Tab-separated table of C-alpha atoms in Angstrom:
chain	number	residue	atom	x	y	z
A	1151	MET	CA	20.175	1.304	-20.681
A	1152	ILE	CA	19.310	4.842	-20.378
A	1153	GLU	CA	19.336	5.508	-24.316
A	1154	ARG	CA	16.882	3.008	-24.856
A	1155	ILE	CA	14.153	4.801	-23.184
A	1156	PRO	CA	12.829	6.624	-26.198
A	1157	ASP	CA	12.076	3.722	-28.337
A	1158	LEU	CA	11.069	1.417	-25.750
A	1159	VAL	CA	8.485	4.191	-24.308
A	1160	ASN	CA	7.346	5.570	-27.892
A	1161	ALA	CA	6.278	1.738	-29.206
A	1162	ASP	CA	4.432	1.797	-26.274
A	1163	ALA	CA	1.240	3.807	-27.252
A	1164	ASN	CA	-0.710	3.093	-23.939
A	1165	LEU	CA	2.076	4.738	-22.090
A	1166	VAL	CA	2.315	7.660	-24.399
A	1167	ARG	CA	-1.248	8.364	-24.285
A	1168	ARG	CA	-1.065	7.750	-20.550
A	1169	GLY	CA	1.360	10.787	-20.732
A	1170	ARG	CA	0.097	12.586	-22.962
A	1171	PHE	CA	-0.582	16.094	-20.766
A	1172	LEU	CA	3.102	15.895	-19.930
A	1173	SER	CA	5.832	17.840	-21.581
A	1174	THR	CA	8.614	18.927	-19.876
A	1175	THR	CA	12.315	18.634	-19.597
A	1176	PHE	CA	13.722	16.683	-16.656
A	1177	LEU	CA	17.401	15.783	-15.587
A	1178	MET	CA	18.366	12.311	-14.874
A	1179	GLU	CA	21.887	11.929	-13.017
A	1180	ILE	CA	23.302	8.361	-13.251
A	1181	GLY	CA	26.818	8.539	-11.335
A	1182	ASN	CA	28.216	11.931	-12.414
A	1183	GLN	CA	26.767	11.589	-15.406
A	1184	GLY	CA	24.076	13.647	-16.373
A	1185	TYR	CA	21.617	13.435	-18.920
A	1186	LEU	CA	18.217	15.589	-19.896
A	1187	ILE	CA	14.988	13.570	-20.901
A	1188	LYS	CA	12.886	15.944	-23.302
A	1189	ILE	CA	9.030	14.693	-22.937
A	1190	ILE	CA	6.531	16.216	-25.345
A	1191	GLU	CA	2.968	15.338	-24.914
A	1192	GLY	CA	3.793	11.757	-23.551
A	1193	ARG	CA	6.865	11.141	-25.871
A	1194	ILE	CA	10.327	11.154	-25.513
A	1195	VAL	CA	11.780	13.438	-28.283
A	1196	SER	CA	15.455	13.716	-27.219
A	1197	ILE	CA	17.798	12.148	-24.723
A	1198	THR	CA	21.038	14.679	-24.216
A	1199	PRO	CA	23.938	13.809	-22.269
A	1200	GLY	CA	26.146	16.325	-20.486
A	1201	PRO	CA	28.121	18.064	-19.381
A	1202	PHE	CA	25.997	20.936	-19.358
A	1203	VAL	CA	26.208	24.737	-19.762
A	1204	THR	CA	23.154	26.181	-18.057
A	1205	PRO	CA	21.023	23.000	-17.572
A	1206	ASN	CA	17.568	24.172	-17.716
A	1207	TYR	CA	14.815	21.249	-16.524
A	1208	SER	CA	12.158	21.022	-14.074
A	1209	PHE	CA	12.890	18.306	-11.786
A	1210	ALA	CA	16.474	15.866	-11.266
A	1211	LEU	CA	16.802	12.716	-10.112
A	1212	ARG	CA	20.467	11.799	-9.181
A	1213	ALA	CA	21.373	8.264	-7.873
A	1214	PRO	CA	24.181	6.691	-8.013
A	1215	ARG	CA	25.240	4.150	-11.166
A	1216	ASP	CA	25.391	0.516	-9.681
A	1217	GLU	CA	21.357	1.413	-7.659
A	1218	TRP	CA	20.524	2.378	-11.632
A	1219	GLU	CA	21.574	-0.563	-12.631
A	1220	MET	CA	20.021	-2.717	-10.223
A	1221	PHE	CA	16.763	-0.879	-10.657
A	1222	TRP	CA	16.688	-1.882	-14.270
A	1223	LYS	CA	17.343	-5.696	-13.565
A	1224	LYS	CA	14.368	-8.021	-15.004
A	1225	VAL	CA	12.847	-8.772	-11.445
A	1226	PRO	CA	14.851	-6.096	-9.092
A	1227	GLU	CA	15.602	-7.487	-5.866
A	1228	PRO	CA	13.702	-5.915	-2.643
A	1229	GLY	CA	14.338	-2.309	-2.051
A	1230	HIS	CA	15.850	-2.275	-5.854
A	1231	ASN	CA	12.315	-2.382	-7.465
A	1232	ASP	CA	10.723	1.418	-7.297
A	1233	ILE	CA	12.203	4.741	-7.134
A	1234	PHE	CA	10.466	5.561	-3.505
A	1235	ALA	CA	12.215	2.692	-2.452
A	1236	LEU	CA	15.683	4.212	-3.362
A	1237	PHE	CA	14.461	7.509	-1.658
A	1238	LYS	CA	13.634	5.616	1.359
A	1239	ARG	CA	17.184	4.116	1.501
A	1240	GLY	CA	18.497	7.399	1.041
A	1241	LYS	CA	20.036	6.492	-2.487
A	1242	LEU	CA	17.969	8.780	-5.056
A	1243	THR	CA	17.917	12.039	-4.329
A	1244	ILE	CA	14.737	14.638	-6.326
A	1245	GLU	CA	14.900	18.504	-6.518
A	1246	GLY	CA	13.124	21.008	-8.544
A	1247	ASP	CA	9.131	21.646	-9.662
A	1248	LEU	CA	7.885	18.455	-8.458
A	1249	HIS	CA	4.537	19.268	-9.736
A	1250	PRO	CA	5.241	17.646	-13.228
A	1251	PHE	CA	6.849	14.402	-11.554
A	1252	MET	CA	3.618	13.844	-9.048
A	1253	ALA	CA	1.189	14.623	-11.535
A	1254	ASN	CA	2.575	11.985	-13.948
A	1255	LEU	CA	3.955	9.768	-11.121
A	1256	LEU	CA	2.824	6.257	-12.664
A	1257	TYR	CA	3.654	7.189	-16.191
A	1258	ILE	CA	7.324	8.381	-15.117
A	1259	LYS	CA	7.376	5.187	-13.117
A	1260	ASP	CA	7.186	3.160	-15.950
A	1261	VAL	CA	9.146	5.496	-18.428
A	1262	LEU	CA	12.028	5.008	-16.052
A	1263	ALA	CA	11.498	0.955	-15.926
A	1264	ALA	CA	11.496	1.049	-19.749
A	1265	PRO	CA	14.632	-0.562	-19.811
A	1266	ARG	CA	13.377	-3.652	-17.415
A	1267	LYS	CA	11.779	-4.584	-20.413
A	1268	GLU	CA	14.990	-5.613	-22.501
A	1269	ALA	CA	17.242	-6.694	-19.384
A	1270	LYS	CA	18.232	-10.057	-19.702
A	1271	GLN	CA	18.498	-10.805	-15.779
B	209	MET	CA	-26.514	-21.212	-17.480
B	210	SER	CA	-27.330	-19.709	-13.659
B	211	PRO	CA	-25.720	-16.123	-12.174
B	212	ARG	CA	-22.249	-17.011	-10.914
B	213	PHE	CA	-22.247	-15.173	-7.629
B	214	GLU	CA	-19.269	-15.310	-4.997
B	215	PRO	CA	-20.005	-16.569	-1.920
B	216	ILE	CA	-19.957	-13.019	-0.102
B	217	THR	CA	-22.522	-10.893	1.092
B	218	GLY	CA	-22.250	-7.747	1.160
B	219	ARG	CA	-24.806	-5.329	4.125
B	220	TYR	CA	-24.797	-2.142	5.266
B	221	LEU	CA	-24.508	-1.552	8.916
B	222	ASN	CA	-26.400	1.638	10.853
B	223	LEU	CA	-24.061	2.243	13.910
B	224	THR	CA	-22.752	5.078	15.942
B	225	LEU	CA	-18.964	5.334	15.915
B	226	LEU	CA	-17.048	7.688	18.026
B	227	GLY	CA	-20.531	9.089	19.098
B	228	ARG	CA	-21.956	9.917	15.707
B	229	PRO	CA	-24.252	8.058	13.394
B	230	HIS	CA	-22.575	5.712	10.628
B	231	ARG	CA	-23.908	3.627	7.565
B	232	LEU	CA	-20.800	1.168	7.230
B	233	TYR	CA	-20.678	-1.141	4.300
B	234	ILE	CA	-19.310	-4.710	5.688
B	235	GLU	CA	-18.892	-8.401	3.438
B	236	GLU	CA	-18.039	-11.328	5.328
B	237	ALA	CA	-18.442	-15.370	3.986
B	238	GLY	CA	-17.932	-18.526	5.891
B	239	GLN	CA	-18.609	-20.134	9.472
B	240	GLY	CA	-16.932	-20.452	12.473
B	241	ILE	CA	-14.314	-18.171	14.573
B	242	PRO	CA	-14.957	-14.847	13.478
B	243	LEU	CA	-11.983	-13.016	11.239
B	244	LEU	CA	-12.090	-9.842	11.629
B	245	CYS	CA	-10.301	-7.810	8.425
B	246	LEU	CA	-8.705	-4.520	8.246
B	247	HIS	CA	-7.430	-2.828	5.220
B	248	THR	CA	-4.600	-0.357	4.075
B	249	ALA	CA	-4.838	3.381	4.167
B	250	GLY	CA	-6.698	4.746	1.267
B	251	SER	CA	-8.239	1.469	-0.073
B	252	ASP	CA	-11.090	-0.855	0.984
B	253	GLY	CA	-12.317	-4.420	2.011
B	254	ARG	CA	-12.136	-5.646	-1.781
B	255	GLN	CA	-8.510	-6.079	-0.643
B	256	TYR	CA	-9.569	-9.432	1.114
B	257	ARG	CA	-11.907	-10.395	-1.928
B	258	GLY	CA	-9.367	-13.680	-2.428
B	259	LEU	CA	-9.846	-15.047	1.388
B	260	LEU	CA	-13.667	-13.782	1.113
B	261	ASN	CA	-13.459	-16.509	-1.837
B	262	ASP	CA	-11.195	-19.126	-0.367
B	263	LYS	CA	-12.580	-21.955	1.174
B	264	ARG	CA	-10.176	-23.760	2.783
B	265	ILE	CA	-10.319	-20.241	4.800
B	266	THR	CA	-14.562	-20.037	4.870
B	267	ASP	CA	-15.122	-23.323	5.814
B	268	ASN	CA	-13.619	-22.489	9.464
B	269	TYR	CA	-13.404	-19.198	9.671
B	270	ARG	CA	-15.927	-16.508	9.163
B	271	VAL	CA	-14.346	-13.593	7.442
B	272	ILE	CA	-15.876	-10.156	7.770
B	273	VAL	CA	-14.424	-7.092	6.313
B	274	PHE	CA	-15.677	-3.864	6.469
B	275	ASP	CA	-14.725	-0.385	4.590
B	276	MET	CA	-13.440	2.271	7.196
B	277	PRO	CA	-15.712	5.523	7.229
B	278	TRP	CA	-15.187	7.505	3.882
B	279	HIS	CA	-13.507	4.003	2.165
B	280	GLY	CA	-14.978	2.499	-0.150
B	281	LYS	CA	-19.194	2.004	-0.104
B	282	SER	CA	-19.031	3.841	3.687
B	283	SER	CA	-20.131	7.061	3.864
B	284	PRO	CA	-18.411	9.158	5.403
B	285	PRO	CA	-20.437	10.791	8.925
B	286	GLU	CA	-22.961	14.039	8.091
B	287	GLY	CA	-20.996	16.968	8.208
B	288	TYR	CA	-17.881	15.790	6.472
B	289	GLN	CA	-17.968	18.668	4.269
B	290	ASN	CA	-17.028	20.897	7.086
B	291	GLU	CA	-14.012	18.797	8.500
B	292	GLU	CA	-10.842	17.681	7.486
B	293	TYR	CA	-10.404	13.531	7.692
B	294	LYS	CA	-7.755	12.771	9.885
B	295	LEU	CA	-7.311	8.928	11.405
B	296	THR	CA	-5.722	8.397	15.294
B	297	SER	CA	-4.972	5.681	17.217
B	298	ARG	CA	-7.526	6.292	19.793
B	299	GLY	CA	-10.171	6.685	16.774
B	300	TYR	CA	-8.796	3.677	15.009
B	301	ILE	CA	-9.230	1.305	18.368
B	302	GLN	CA	-12.551	2.770	19.104
B	303	MET	CA	-14.207	2.082	15.736
B	304	ILE	CA	-12.799	-1.401	15.548
B	305	LEU	CA	-13.871	-2.433	18.975
B	306	GLU	CA	-17.585	-0.512	18.239
B	307	ILE	CA	-17.453	-2.957	15.023
B	308	ALA	CA	-16.637	-5.721	16.631
B	309	GLY	CA	-19.087	-5.336	19.336
B	310	ALA	CA	-22.336	-4.246	17.126
B	311	LEU	CA	-21.756	-7.436	15.640
B	312	GLU	CA	-21.989	-9.557	18.593
B	313	LEU	CA	-18.450	-11.313	17.515
B	314	ASP	CA	-17.089	-13.353	20.038
B	315	LYS	CA	-13.653	-13.731	20.868
B	316	PRO	CA	-12.699	-13.148	17.181
B	317	VAL	CA	-9.248	-13.478	15.681
B	318	VAL	CA	-8.284	-9.437	14.180
B	319	MET	CA	-6.287	-9.075	11.094
B	320	GLY	CA	-4.793	-6.078	9.589
B	321	CYS	CA	-2.891	-4.936	6.675
B	322	SER	CA	-0.386	-2.006	6.878
B	323	ILE	CA	-2.415	0.706	8.547
B	324	GLY	CA	-4.414	-2.499	10.037
B	325	GLY	CA	-1.274	-4.005	10.769
B	326	ARG	CA	0.070	-0.640	13.224
B	327	ILE	CA	-3.120	-0.724	14.666
B	328	VAL	CA	-3.581	-4.571	15.792
B	329	LEU	CA	0.054	-3.817	17.713
B	330	TYR	CA	-2.436	-1.366	19.817
B	331	LEU	CA	-4.732	-3.864	20.315
B	332	ALA	CA	-1.905	-6.316	21.162
B	333	HIS	CA	-1.089	-3.756	23.561
B	334	GLN	CA	-4.632	-3.017	25.297
B	335	HIS	CA	-6.830	-4.963	24.343
B	336	ALA	CA	-5.077	-8.432	23.944
B	337	LYS	CA	-7.661	-10.057	26.149
B	338	ARG	CA	-10.961	-9.446	23.622
B	339	PHE	CA	-9.216	-11.069	20.841
B	340	ARG	CA	-8.090	-14.912	20.512
B	341	ALA	CA	-5.537	-14.162	18.634
B	342	ILE	CA	-3.931	-11.083	16.429
B	343	ILE	CA	-2.238	-11.010	13.165
B	344	GLY	CA	-0.458	-8.002	11.538
B	345	LEU	CA	-0.074	-8.427	8.037
B	346	GLU	CA	3.317	-5.223	7.183
B	347	SER	CA	3.497	-4.489	10.469
B	348	ALA	CA	5.948	-1.605	11.765
B	349	ALA	CA	6.267	0.237	14.772
B	350	HIS	CA	6.745	3.439	13.094
B	351	VAL	CA	6.918	4.708	9.256
B	352	ALA	CA	9.342	7.862	9.030
B	353	PRO	CA	7.962	10.171	6.196
B	354	TYR	CA	9.806	10.151	3.051
B	355	TYR	CA	8.017	12.144	0.685
B	356	ASP	CA	5.545	15.013	1.373
B	357	VAL	CA	2.028	13.979	1.483
B	358	GLU	CA	0.580	17.540	0.754
B	359	TRP	CA	0.876	16.271	-2.806
B	360	LEU	CA	-2.203	13.945	-2.254
B	361	HIS	CA	-4.492	16.013	-1.780
B	362	ARG	CA	-4.417	19.335	-3.957
B	363	PRO	CA	-6.541	20.451	-6.572
B	364	ASP	CA	-4.097	20.439	-9.893
B	365	VAL	CA	-2.859	16.596	-8.908
B	366	HIS	CA	-5.091	13.783	-9.318
B	367	GLY	CA	-5.939	12.484	-5.734
B	368	GLY	CA	-6.136	8.957	-6.988
B	369	GLU	CA	-3.502	8.684	-9.570
B	370	VAL	CA	-0.846	10.007	-7.387
B	371	SER	CA	-1.782	7.558	-4.898
B	372	ALA	CA	-1.686	5.071	-6.971
B	373	GLY	CA	1.914	6.421	-7.810
B	374	VAL	CA	3.077	6.320	-4.830
B	375	VAL	CA	1.769	3.042	-3.523
B	376	SER	CA	2.715	0.905	-6.882
B	377	GLY	CA	6.352	0.512	-5.467
B	378	LEU	CA	5.017	-1.106	-2.835
B	379	ILE	CA	3.278	-4.470	-4.842
B	380	ALA	CA	6.265	-7.150	-5.749
B	381	PRO	CA	7.762	-7.238	-9.415
B	382	THR	CA	6.844	-10.693	-9.243
B	383	ALA	CA	2.496	-9.722	-8.356
B	384	PRO	CA	0.350	-11.141	-11.371
B	385	ASP	CA	-0.712	-8.051	-13.360
B	386	ASN	CA	-4.856	-8.558	-12.690
B	387	HIS	CA	-4.171	-8.196	-8.969
B	388	ARG	CA	-1.126	-5.613	-9.235
B	389	TRP	CA	-4.011	-3.306	-11.176
B	390	GLU	CA	-7.321	-4.291	-9.024
B	391	THR	CA	-5.096	-3.218	-5.759
B	392	LEU	CA	-4.064	-0.002	-7.581
B	393	TRP	CA	-7.474	0.505	-8.703
B	394	HIS	CA	-9.060	0.896	-5.015
B	395	TYR	CA	-6.127	3.641	-4.381
B	396	LEU	CA	-7.270	5.427	-7.675
B	397	GLN	CA	-10.838	5.116	-6.611
B	398	SER	CA	-10.077	6.681	-3.171
B	399	GLY	CA	-12.127	9.788	-2.017
B	400	PRO	CA	-10.136	12.872	-1.793
B	401	GLY	CA	-7.761	13.312	0.802
B	402	ILE	CA	-8.582	9.906	2.391
B	403	PHE	CA	-5.311	8.217	1.971
B	404	LYS	CA	-3.236	11.234	3.215
B	405	GLY	CA	-5.970	11.553	6.248
B	406	ASP	CA	-5.130	7.743	7.031
B	407	LEU	CA	-1.300	8.933	6.449
B	408	HIS	CA	-1.506	11.279	9.449
B	409	PHE	CA	-1.976	7.616	12.030
B	410	TYR	CA	0.681	6.140	9.960
B	411	LYS	CA	3.305	8.955	10.244
B	412	VAL	CA	2.773	11.130	12.547
B	413	ASP	CA	0.242	10.104	15.398
B	414	GLY	CA	0.193	6.267	15.067
B	415	ASP	CA	4.470	6.211	16.618
B	416	ILE	CA	3.915	2.877	18.657
B	417	ARG	CA	8.047	2.355	19.595
B	418	GLY	CA	7.760	3.241	22.966
B	419	LYS	CA	5.609	0.513	23.600
B	420	ILE	CA	6.645	-2.344	21.847
B	421	ASP	CA	8.069	-3.498	24.936
B	422	GLU	CA	4.864	-3.893	26.576
B	423	ILE	CA	3.284	-5.902	24.159
B	424	ASP	CA	3.384	-9.835	25.479
B	425	GLY	CA	3.675	-11.624	21.725
B	426	ARG	CA	2.786	-14.449	23.049
B	427	ALA	CA	-0.357	-14.281	25.775
B	428	SER	CA	-1.817	-12.204	22.671
B	429	ASN	CA	-1.075	-14.616	19.878
B	430	LEU	CA	-0.028	-12.304	18.209
B	431	TYR	CA	1.360	-12.928	14.658
B	432	LEU	CA	3.335	-11.419	11.917
B	433	LEU	CA	3.582	-11.525	8.177
B	434	THR	CA	5.586	-9.475	5.818
B	435	GLY	CA	6.044	-9.214	2.235
B	436	GLU	CA	10.182	-8.894	1.855
B	437	TYR	CA	9.236	-6.434	-1.100
B	438	ASP	CA	7.915	-4.131	1.648
B	439	TYR	CA	10.118	-0.789	1.649
B	440	SER	CA	7.631	0.787	3.955
B	441	CYS	CA	7.198	-1.231	6.774
B	442	THR	CA	10.296	-3.303	6.412
B	443	SER	CA	11.303	-7.377	7.297
B	444	GLU	CA	13.548	-5.495	9.633
B	445	GLY	CA	11.281	-3.529	11.409
B	446	THR	CA	8.825	-6.397	11.475
B	447	LEU	CA	11.327	-9.157	12.827
B	448	ASP	CA	12.241	-6.431	15.392
B	449	ILE	CA	8.592	-6.561	17.046
B	450	ALA	CA	8.853	-10.134	17.042
B	451	LYS	CA	11.952	-10.406	18.768
B	452	ARG	CA	11.094	-8.063	21.436
B	453	THR	CA	7.459	-9.413	21.978
B	454	GLY	CA	7.923	-12.892	21.492
B	455	ALA	CA	5.417	-12.965	18.502
B	456	GLU	CA	5.925	-15.752	15.501
B	457	ALA	CA	6.878	-13.671	12.570
B	458	GLN	CA	7.505	-14.794	9.176
B	459	ILE	CA	8.734	-12.645	6.098
B	460	MET	CA	7.025	-13.526	2.600
B	461	LYS	CA	8.940	-14.077	-0.372
B	462	GLY	CA	7.723	-12.510	-3.334
B	463	LEU	CA	5.446	-10.506	-1.617
B	464	GLY	CA	5.315	-6.756	-0.893
B	465	HIS	CA	2.788	-4.479	1.146
B	466	PHE	CA	-0.058	-6.290	0.131
B	467	PRO	CA	-0.584	-9.420	0.524
B	468	MET	CA	-4.141	-10.463	0.167
B	469	SER	CA	-4.745	-8.497	-2.673
B	470	GLU	CA	-1.258	-8.375	-4.952
B	471	ASP	CA	-1.144	-12.016	-4.886
B	472	PRO	CA	-3.789	-13.766	-3.123
B	473	GLN	CA	-2.758	-17.619	-3.669
B	474	LYS	CA	0.721	-16.751	-2.584
B	475	PHE	CA	-0.962	-15.278	0.837
B	476	ILE	CA	-2.951	-17.405	1.660
B	477	SER	CA	-0.298	-20.110	1.220
B	478	TYR	CA	1.118	-18.179	4.304
B	479	LEU	CA	-1.865	-17.539	6.226
B	480	LEU	CA	-3.176	-21.060	6.105
B	481	PRO	CA	-0.540	-22.323	8.738
B	482	VAL	CA	-1.459	-19.661	11.149
B	483	LEU	CA	-5.422	-19.723	11.043
B	484	GLU	CA	-4.451	-23.421	11.419
B	485	LYS	CA	-2.372	-23.011	14.655
B	486	ILE	CA	-5.020	-20.636	16.123
B	487	ARG	CA	-7.731	-22.876	14.918
B	488	GLY	CA	-6.016	-25.870	16.875
B	489	ALA	CA	-5.516	-23.872	20.274
B	490	ALA	CA	-8.932	-23.093	20.303
């Protein structure tokens, strides 16, 4: 799922426009597997899977694999439809420099949810 | 072709609230039993546009929606530049009672969502006799903070964009796109620090957990409607209030935290039977 994010985001000119002031690298953990997601001016330029030696990122989002899978369903169930729902249930943690995350929240939520566009169910 | 006006009248009311002069924007439509509607934190009365435009409701109810001071087209009070806006339970209760008094409403039904769904629990507890019935949308006795609200008001983050970003997931994924983005627009437009100031009531001052058992849900005609996708005011929280007060509660499928605004038609299908019941009891 996660490897489809760059194509899905970069093909969406409106989403890229909304993220045009964001250039950062953040860490996403799906269970024990980490990925560094590099964004330049709203475009996803790379997703690099770990393991990492001294990873450098602004903020990290970590959740179990089954939570991300539920999150990426075409129509997610209640409690699984938004990363804030995952925070509230204690399933997703965020740490680091939250400024790029909060200042671009609507954009980042749509980047994270991009795999839903191709979900079968 | 004649102009396509909606059947809504919008006016400005001058009144004294909490000892200060205010200029308040109020919309209304319909005739019959007054139905006073309270919008959510950081938004405004446009959330109730679906109800104000629905003849099935306005044939029997006079729907009245005000923008709280500092919200929508209501101005903040004179001197606002010298204070930090913070909503309290005491101030919010007083505001509702004074507005109902200024409008000379005779035993209105009051319906509030989110912070409005919380404050109606206070009304059921302290002022039930002043209302014909009380409807809580997305009512919870308390919501613990799950993110740092300081992000909502600081010069290096756009307040409207972050407020919309925070609440966007509270809308059901099945909501029609036009109503989803209309609902978010109200947040995108909110005044600086106003959503945060309302959340002072929602997350700090307005904790009514200790008084829920003292509410008589039947005597106060308390009805609770909560969307299944609301993770802020959860279904469990609403059902717990219903169990402890005797209020009637229904969990609404395919709706989230802003039922009247995110999918008006679906919400109205849940609201109409409640309004019919209240009317039948009159």
